[in-house]
Short mmCIF file of C-alpha atoms and ligand atoms in Angstrom, two decimals:
data_model
loop_
_atom_site.label_atom_id
_atom_site.label_comp_id
_atom_site.label_asym_id
_atom_site.label_seq_id
_atom_site.Cartn_x
_atom_site.Cartn_y
_atom_site.Cartn_z
CA MET A 1 14.73 20.12 35.78
CA ARG A 2 15.72 22.20 32.75
CA PHE A 3 16.10 20.25 29.49
CA GLU A 4 19.84 21.12 29.39
CA ASP A 5 20.23 19.51 32.84
CA LEU A 6 18.39 16.38 31.69
CA ILE A 7 20.77 16.09 28.72
CA GLN A 8 23.70 16.48 31.08
CA ALA A 9 22.28 13.76 33.36
CA VAL A 10 21.78 11.24 30.50
CA GLY A 11 25.43 11.61 29.57
CA GLN A 12 26.61 10.60 33.05
CA PRO A 13 27.68 7.02 33.86
CA GLY A 14 24.83 5.33 35.68
CA ALA A 15 22.16 7.54 34.05
CA SER A 16 18.67 6.30 34.86
CA LYS A 17 16.06 5.03 32.42
CA GLU A 18 13.65 7.64 33.77
CA VAL A 19 15.90 10.54 32.75
CA ALA A 20 16.61 8.99 29.34
CA LEU A 21 12.88 8.57 28.78
CA ARG A 22 12.21 12.20 29.70
CA VAL A 23 14.88 13.38 27.28
CA LEU A 24 13.43 11.22 24.51
CA ARG A 25 9.89 12.46 25.16
CA GLU A 26 10.73 16.14 25.63
CA SER A 27 12.91 16.18 22.52
CA ARG A 28 9.72 15.97 20.47
CA GLU A 29 9.80 19.77 20.74
CA PRO A 30 12.20 20.95 17.98
CA ALA A 31 13.93 23.56 20.19
CA ASN A 32 14.82 20.81 22.68
CA ALA A 33 15.82 18.40 19.93
CA LEU A 34 18.36 20.90 18.60
CA LYS A 35 19.97 21.10 22.06
CA LEU A 36 20.00 17.31 22.31
CA PHE A 37 21.52 16.93 18.83
CA ALA A 38 24.26 19.48 19.60
CA ALA A 39 25.22 17.57 22.76
CA ALA A 40 25.15 14.24 20.91
CA CYS A 41 27.38 15.57 18.10
CA GLU A 42 29.90 16.88 20.60
CA VAL A 43 30.04 13.45 22.27
CA ARG A 44 30.35 11.68 18.89
CA ASP A 45 33.18 13.92 17.68
CA ARG A 46 35.05 13.48 20.95
CA ALA A 47 34.59 9.67 21.13
CA LEU A 48 34.77 8.65 17.45
CA GLY A 49 36.37 11.59 15.67
CA THR A 50 35.08 13.49 12.65
CA LYS A 51 36.13 11.20 9.81
CA LEU A 52 33.52 8.82 8.37
CA TRP A 53 34.45 5.41 6.95
CA TRP A 54 33.17 3.07 4.28
CA SER A 55 31.64 -0.32 4.57
CA ALA A 56 29.83 -2.43 1.97
CA GLY A 57 27.25 -5.20 2.09
CA ILE A 58 26.50 -8.45 0.34
CA SER A 59 22.94 -9.34 1.32
CA ALA A 60 20.70 -12.41 1.22
CA VAL A 61 23.66 -14.79 1.17
CA LEU A 62 21.62 -17.75 2.47
CA PRO A 63 17.91 -18.70 2.35
CA CYS A 64 15.70 -17.40 5.12
CA ARG A 65 14.11 -20.45 6.72
CA VAL A 66 11.96 -18.63 9.27
CA VAL A 67 8.40 -20.04 9.18
CA PRO A 68 6.12 -18.18 9.03
CA ARG A 69 8.02 -15.26 7.52
CA CYS A 70 8.11 -11.99 9.44
CA ALA A 71 4.86 -10.16 8.76
CA TYR A 72 6.49 -6.98 7.38
CA CYS A 73 9.32 -8.53 5.37
CA THR A 74 9.86 -8.42 1.62
CA TYR A 75 13.61 -8.99 1.55
CA PHE A 76 13.97 -12.70 2.30
CA THR A 77 15.55 -14.99 -0.25
CA ALA A 78 15.11 -18.68 -0.99
CA LYS A 79 18.54 -19.20 -2.59
CA SER A 80 22.15 -19.37 -1.47
CA PHE A 81 24.72 -17.01 -2.93
CA PRO A 82 27.13 -19.22 -4.93
CA ILE A 83 30.51 -19.12 -3.19
CA GLU A 84 32.55 -18.33 -6.30
CA GLU A 85 30.38 -15.33 -7.05
CA LEU A 86 30.49 -14.26 -3.42
CA VAL A 87 34.29 -14.22 -3.55
CA ALA A 88 34.20 -12.27 -6.83
CA GLY A 89 31.86 -9.78 -5.15
CA ALA A 90 34.17 -9.33 -2.16
CA LYS A 91 37.14 -8.71 -4.46
CA ALA A 92 35.13 -6.20 -6.51
CA ILE A 93 34.30 -4.31 -3.31
CA GLU A 94 37.98 -4.25 -2.41
CA GLN A 95 38.84 -2.93 -5.87
CA ILE A 96 36.68 0.16 -5.43
CA GLY A 97 38.61 1.02 -2.26
CA ILE A 98 36.36 -0.39 0.48
CA ARG A 99 38.15 -2.52 3.08
CA HIS A 100 35.18 -3.62 5.15
CA LEU A 101 32.30 -5.95 4.28
CA HIS A 102 29.08 -7.31 5.82
CA LEU A 103 27.60 -10.64 4.78
CA SER A 104 23.95 -10.78 5.76
CA GLY A 105 20.69 -12.79 5.64
CA GLY A 106 18.76 -15.01 6.01
CA THR A 107 18.00 -16.82 9.21
CA ASP A 108 17.81 -20.48 10.17
CA LEU A 109 16.94 -21.17 13.80
CA ALA A 110 18.44 -24.66 13.33
CA GLY A 111 21.81 -23.04 12.60
CA TYR A 112 24.01 -21.77 9.79
CA ASP A 113 27.47 -22.25 11.34
CA ALA A 114 28.90 -24.52 8.63
CA GLU A 115 27.52 -22.48 5.73
CA MET A 116 28.90 -19.17 7.02
CA ILE A 117 32.25 -20.68 7.96
CA ALA A 118 32.55 -22.00 4.38
CA MET A 119 31.76 -18.54 2.96
CA VAL A 120 34.20 -16.73 5.22
CA THR A 121 36.93 -19.32 4.53
CA ALA A 122 36.50 -18.89 0.76
CA ILE A 123 36.68 -15.08 0.95
CA ARG A 124 39.67 -15.27 3.31
CA ALA A 125 41.56 -17.38 0.75
CA ALA A 126 41.16 -14.65 -1.86
CA SER A 127 41.08 -11.39 0.05
CA ASP A 128 42.01 -9.88 3.41
CA ILE A 129 38.96 -7.58 3.44
CA GLU A 130 37.52 -7.16 6.96
CA ILE A 131 34.37 -9.34 7.33
CA GLU A 132 31.30 -9.02 9.55
CA VAL A 133 28.43 -11.52 9.51
CA ASN A 134 24.69 -11.25 10.13
CA LEU A 135 22.37 -14.25 9.91
CA GLY A 136 19.96 -13.46 12.73
CA PRO A 137 20.16 -15.93 15.63
CA SER A 138 21.71 -18.65 13.44
CA PHE A 139 25.08 -19.16 15.16
CA SER A 140 25.99 -21.48 18.03
CA GLN A 141 28.63 -20.68 20.62
CA ASP A 142 31.07 -22.97 18.82
CA GLY A 143 30.22 -21.27 15.52
CA VAL A 144 31.03 -17.85 17.01
CA ARG A 145 34.34 -19.26 18.29
CA GLN A 146 35.22 -20.59 14.84
CA LEU A 147 34.24 -17.34 13.13
CA LYS A 148 36.42 -15.47 15.60
CA ALA A 149 39.32 -17.81 14.84
CA LEU A 150 38.85 -17.01 11.14
CA GLY A 151 39.29 -13.32 11.95
CA VAL A 152 35.64 -12.25 11.57
CA ARG A 153 35.38 -8.75 13.04
CA SER A 154 31.86 -8.92 14.42
CA VAL A 155 28.67 -10.97 14.58
CA THR A 156 25.32 -9.21 14.29
CA SER A 157 22.33 -10.06 16.39
CA SER A 158 19.48 -7.68 15.61
CA LEU A 159 16.82 -7.70 18.30
CA GLU A 160 14.70 -5.37 16.11
CA VAL A 161 12.04 -4.71 18.77
CA PHE A 162 12.48 -5.27 22.49
CA ASN A 163 8.79 -5.65 23.40
CA PRO A 164 8.15 -9.47 23.34
CA GLU A 165 4.47 -9.17 22.32
CA ILE A 166 5.24 -6.87 19.41
CA PHE A 167 8.14 -9.09 18.38
CA ALA A 168 5.91 -12.19 18.46
CA LYS A 169 3.25 -10.47 16.35
CA ALA A 170 5.66 -9.11 13.74
CA LYS A 171 8.11 -12.03 13.75
CA PRO A 172 6.06 -15.10 14.71
CA GLY A 173 8.56 -17.60 13.29
CA ASP A 174 11.61 -15.91 14.83
CA SER A 175 13.05 -15.92 18.33
CA LEU A 176 13.75 -12.81 20.41
CA GLU A 177 15.29 -15.03 23.08
CA GLY A 178 17.55 -16.64 20.45
CA ARG A 179 18.66 -13.21 19.30
CA LYS A 180 19.35 -12.08 22.87
CA ARG A 181 21.25 -15.30 23.54
CA LEU A 182 23.53 -14.64 20.56
CA VAL A 183 24.43 -11.21 21.98
CA GLU A 184 25.29 -12.95 25.26
CA ILE A 185 27.35 -15.62 23.48
CA CYS A 186 29.35 -12.92 21.67
CA GLN A 187 29.99 -11.19 24.97
CA GLU A 188 31.15 -14.48 26.53
CA GLU A 189 33.44 -15.18 23.56
CA GLN A 190 34.73 -11.59 23.44
CA MET A 191 33.43 -11.27 19.89
CA SER A 192 32.30 -7.77 18.86
CA VAL A 193 28.58 -7.42 18.36
CA ARG A 194 26.54 -5.40 15.92
CA SER A 195 22.81 -5.01 16.51
CA MET A 196 19.79 -3.30 14.99
CA ILE A 197 16.64 -1.61 16.24
CA LEU A 198 13.59 -1.43 13.98
CA ILE A 199 11.74 1.73 14.96
CA GLY A 200 8.02 2.06 14.37
CA LEU A 201 6.61 -1.47 14.77
CA GLY A 202 4.31 -0.17 17.50
CA GLU A 203 6.73 -0.06 20.44
CA THR A 204 6.50 2.69 23.04
CA ASP A 205 9.18 5.22 24.01
CA GLN A 206 9.64 3.12 27.16
CA ASP A 207 10.28 0.00 25.02
CA ARG A 208 12.88 1.94 23.04
CA ILE A 209 14.68 3.10 26.18
CA ASP A 210 14.54 -0.43 27.67
CA HIS A 211 16.07 -1.70 24.42
CA LEU A 212 18.96 0.80 24.58
CA PHE A 213 19.65 0.04 28.24
CA TYR A 214 19.67 -3.72 27.56
CA LEU A 215 22.26 -3.32 24.78
CA LYS A 216 24.28 -0.80 26.76
CA GLY A 217 25.00 -3.61 29.23
CA PHE A 218 27.23 -5.42 26.69
CA SER A 219 30.74 -4.07 26.51
CA ARG A 220 31.33 -5.88 23.18
CA LEU A 221 28.53 -3.92 21.45
CA TYR A 222 30.38 -1.84 18.87
CA HIS A 223 27.76 -0.94 16.29
CA LEU A 224 24.02 -0.28 16.58
CA ARG A 225 21.95 0.41 13.48
CA PHE A 226 18.52 2.02 13.29
CA SER A 227 15.93 0.81 10.77
CA ARG A 228 12.88 2.98 10.08
CA PHE A 229 9.66 1.08 9.51
CA GLN A 230 8.50 1.09 5.91
CA PRO A 231 5.21 -0.66 5.02
CA TYR A 232 5.10 -2.74 1.85
CA GLN A 233 1.92 -3.42 -0.08
CA THR A 234 2.50 -7.17 -0.32
CA THR A 235 2.81 -7.69 3.46
CA ALA A 236 0.38 -7.99 6.37
CA TYR A 237 1.84 -4.70 7.70
CA ARG A 238 0.82 -2.75 4.58
CA ASP A 239 -1.46 -0.42 6.61
CA HIS A 240 0.97 0.07 9.48
CA PRO A 241 2.23 3.69 9.48
CA ARG A 242 5.62 4.66 8.05
CA CYS A 243 8.00 5.73 10.81
CA SER A 244 9.05 9.38 10.84
CA PRO A 245 12.74 10.30 10.53
CA TRP A 246 12.18 12.51 13.59
CA GLU A 247 11.61 9.39 15.74
CA THR A 248 14.82 7.86 14.43
CA ALA A 249 16.97 10.95 14.84
CA ARG A 250 15.88 11.60 18.45
CA LEU A 251 16.47 7.99 19.49
CA ILE A 252 19.93 8.06 17.87
CA ALA A 253 20.77 11.21 19.83
CA VAL A 254 19.72 9.62 23.14
CA ALA A 255 21.67 6.47 22.22
CA ARG A 256 24.75 8.59 21.53
CA LEU A 257 24.64 10.07 25.04
CA LEU A 258 24.15 6.62 26.59
CA MET A 259 26.83 4.84 24.54
CA PRO A 260 29.37 7.40 23.32
CA GLU A 261 31.80 4.98 21.70
CA VAL A 262 29.32 2.79 19.82
CA ASP A 263 29.03 3.36 16.08
CA LEU A 264 25.40 4.36 15.42
CA GLY A 265 24.28 3.68 11.87
CA LEU A 266 21.27 3.80 9.57
CA ALA A 267 19.70 0.57 8.30
CA ALA A 268 16.66 -0.53 6.28
CA GLY A 269 13.96 2.03 5.61
CA ASN A 270 16.45 4.93 5.50
CA SER A 271 17.99 6.41 2.39
CA ALA A 272 20.92 8.65 1.52
CA ASP A 273 18.65 11.64 2.14
CA ASP A 274 18.44 10.68 5.83
CA ILE A 275 22.21 11.04 6.27
CA PRO A 276 22.37 14.77 7.13
CA LEU A 277 19.76 14.44 9.91
CA TRP A 278 21.38 11.20 11.16
CA TYR A 279 24.77 12.89 11.39
CA SER A 280 23.33 16.04 12.97
CA ALA A 281 21.71 13.87 15.65
CA GLY A 282 25.04 12.30 16.66
CA GLY A 283 25.03 9.31 14.31
CA GLY A 284 28.29 7.98 12.94
CA ASN A 285 30.70 7.11 11.68
CA GLN A 286 30.23 4.15 9.30
CA LEU A 287 28.60 4.62 5.90
CA LEU A 288 27.43 1.90 3.53
CA GLY A 289 28.95 2.91 0.20
CA ALA A 290 28.24 -0.13 -1.96
CA ALA A 291 26.05 -3.21 -2.03
CA ILE A 292 25.64 -6.48 -3.85
CA SER A 293 22.47 -8.52 -3.95
CA LEU A 294 21.52 -11.49 -6.09
CA ARG A 295 17.93 -11.02 -4.99
CA GLU A 296 17.62 -7.70 -6.77
CA PRO A 297 20.28 -7.65 -9.50
CA LYS A 298 20.50 -4.17 -11.01
CA THR A 299 21.37 -3.53 -14.60
CA ALA A 300 20.50 0.17 -14.86
CA ALA A 301 21.80 2.76 -12.42
CA THR A 302 19.43 5.28 -10.86
CA PRO A 303 20.79 8.83 -10.41
CA GLY A 304 23.58 8.84 -7.81
CA GLU A 305 24.56 5.22 -8.41
CA ASP A 306 27.32 3.51 -10.37
CA ILE A 307 26.90 -0.12 -11.38
CA ILE A 308 29.90 -2.37 -11.86
CA GLN A 309 29.23 -5.74 -13.46
CA VAL A 310 31.16 -8.34 -11.46
CA THR A 311 30.00 -11.59 -13.07
CA GLU A 312 27.19 -12.34 -15.47
CA ARG A 313 24.68 -12.37 -12.58
CA VAL A 314 26.37 -10.22 -9.96
CA SER A 315 26.52 -6.44 -10.04
CA LEU A 316 27.95 -4.04 -7.51
CA VAL A 317 25.94 -0.88 -6.85
CA SER A 318 28.08 1.98 -5.56
CA LYS A 319 26.62 5.16 -4.08
CA MET A 320 30.02 6.43 -3.00
CA LYS A 321 30.11 9.53 -5.19
CA GLN A 322 26.67 10.71 -4.10
CA LEU A 323 27.37 10.03 -0.42
CA GLU A 324 30.75 11.77 -0.63
CA ARG A 325 28.95 14.88 -1.93
CA TYR A 326 26.35 14.71 0.83
CA VAL A 327 29.04 14.29 3.49
CA ALA A 328 31.14 17.11 2.01
CA GLY A 329 28.00 19.24 2.26
CA PHE A 330 28.28 19.18 6.04
CA GLY A 331 32.05 19.60 6.05
CA ARG A 332 33.17 15.99 6.57
CA SER A 333 34.88 13.34 4.44
CA VAL A 334 34.74 9.54 4.13
CA GLY A 335 37.73 7.18 3.91
CA ALA A 336 38.57 3.48 3.79
CA GLN A 337 40.29 3.47 7.17
CA PHE A 338 38.10 1.97 9.90
CA PRO A 339 38.75 2.35 13.61
CA PRO A 340 40.23 -0.47 15.70
CA LEU A 341 37.84 -2.39 17.94
S1 SF4 B 401 14.19 -13.28 9.51
FE1 SF4 B 401 14.72 -11.46 8.30
S2 SF4 B 401 14.75 -12.14 6.14
FE2 SF4 B 401 13.68 -13.74 7.33
S3 SF4 B 401 11.50 -13.23 7.13
FE3 SF4 B 401 12.24 -12.26 9.02
S4 SF4 B 401 12.89 -10.16 8.46
FE4 SF4 B 401 12.67 -11.39 6.56
#
């Protein structure tokens, strides 16, 4: 079968894993990848439109209680984000024109329902910014129901890697089954789901395709983000190879053909410089324009950033101007308006 015909076949309802795997493998060749990317962009523009939209993140809002810690991780925190400062952060994000916010991290397998409900309730009392939440597999079915009743837009359950042996090695204190169960709970409760794939932990192309097909089975999946493995010197994965952006871009393009209406984003291990390739491969349309973290408070801006001091300890780092320039460079624009679910 010609590569163009394989691309056509992956875009059909009921496409097989075998065809998707062939497209992923054969797109290693740049000439094929360019054909795949063109098809993926056409699907993205038709399904999601050409306008990008802003989101922002407040990370490490609760301590990560996973024991032992994931073997590659450097971004856990041991503290809770004080609620007053969290609310001030949400309002600061709103004031720079972003209407959409993620609260994320850490994880507690014993549950974080009450803590997250308290945070969402406090922000709700001060702001009508759209809220999404991500605490790993830390929510019960009742917690998801309560978050939905509070108007939370989505719950994230990041499977990270679909191969159980690789998951167990990289995340020995975490639970792949717990993460899968949370996706199922969201589906049962008709709560929108966001998920993430961490590419480059050692999984095969087949694992990646199995992962996409598993998620594709959930009609409430609305956003899938792609992390690109980055080794850190202080972790047990320090000698594990950095994942190439080529791996990420090609998997995004296959995902676009399999799930046309799902927002496909970039997550940890990617930077602003990955945006043009991401977009050219069919990624889109949400962009993270600003972030707040107590774990890494910033006092001095690096080029391309603006820092807004929110409270004595909390600063908001905006990359909106730089990202707007990058996006304008490929003829698109970014706005505050996000699509309905
Ligand atoms: S659950 Fe997340 S924050 Fe906690 S150790 Fe693992 S990767 Fe790090």
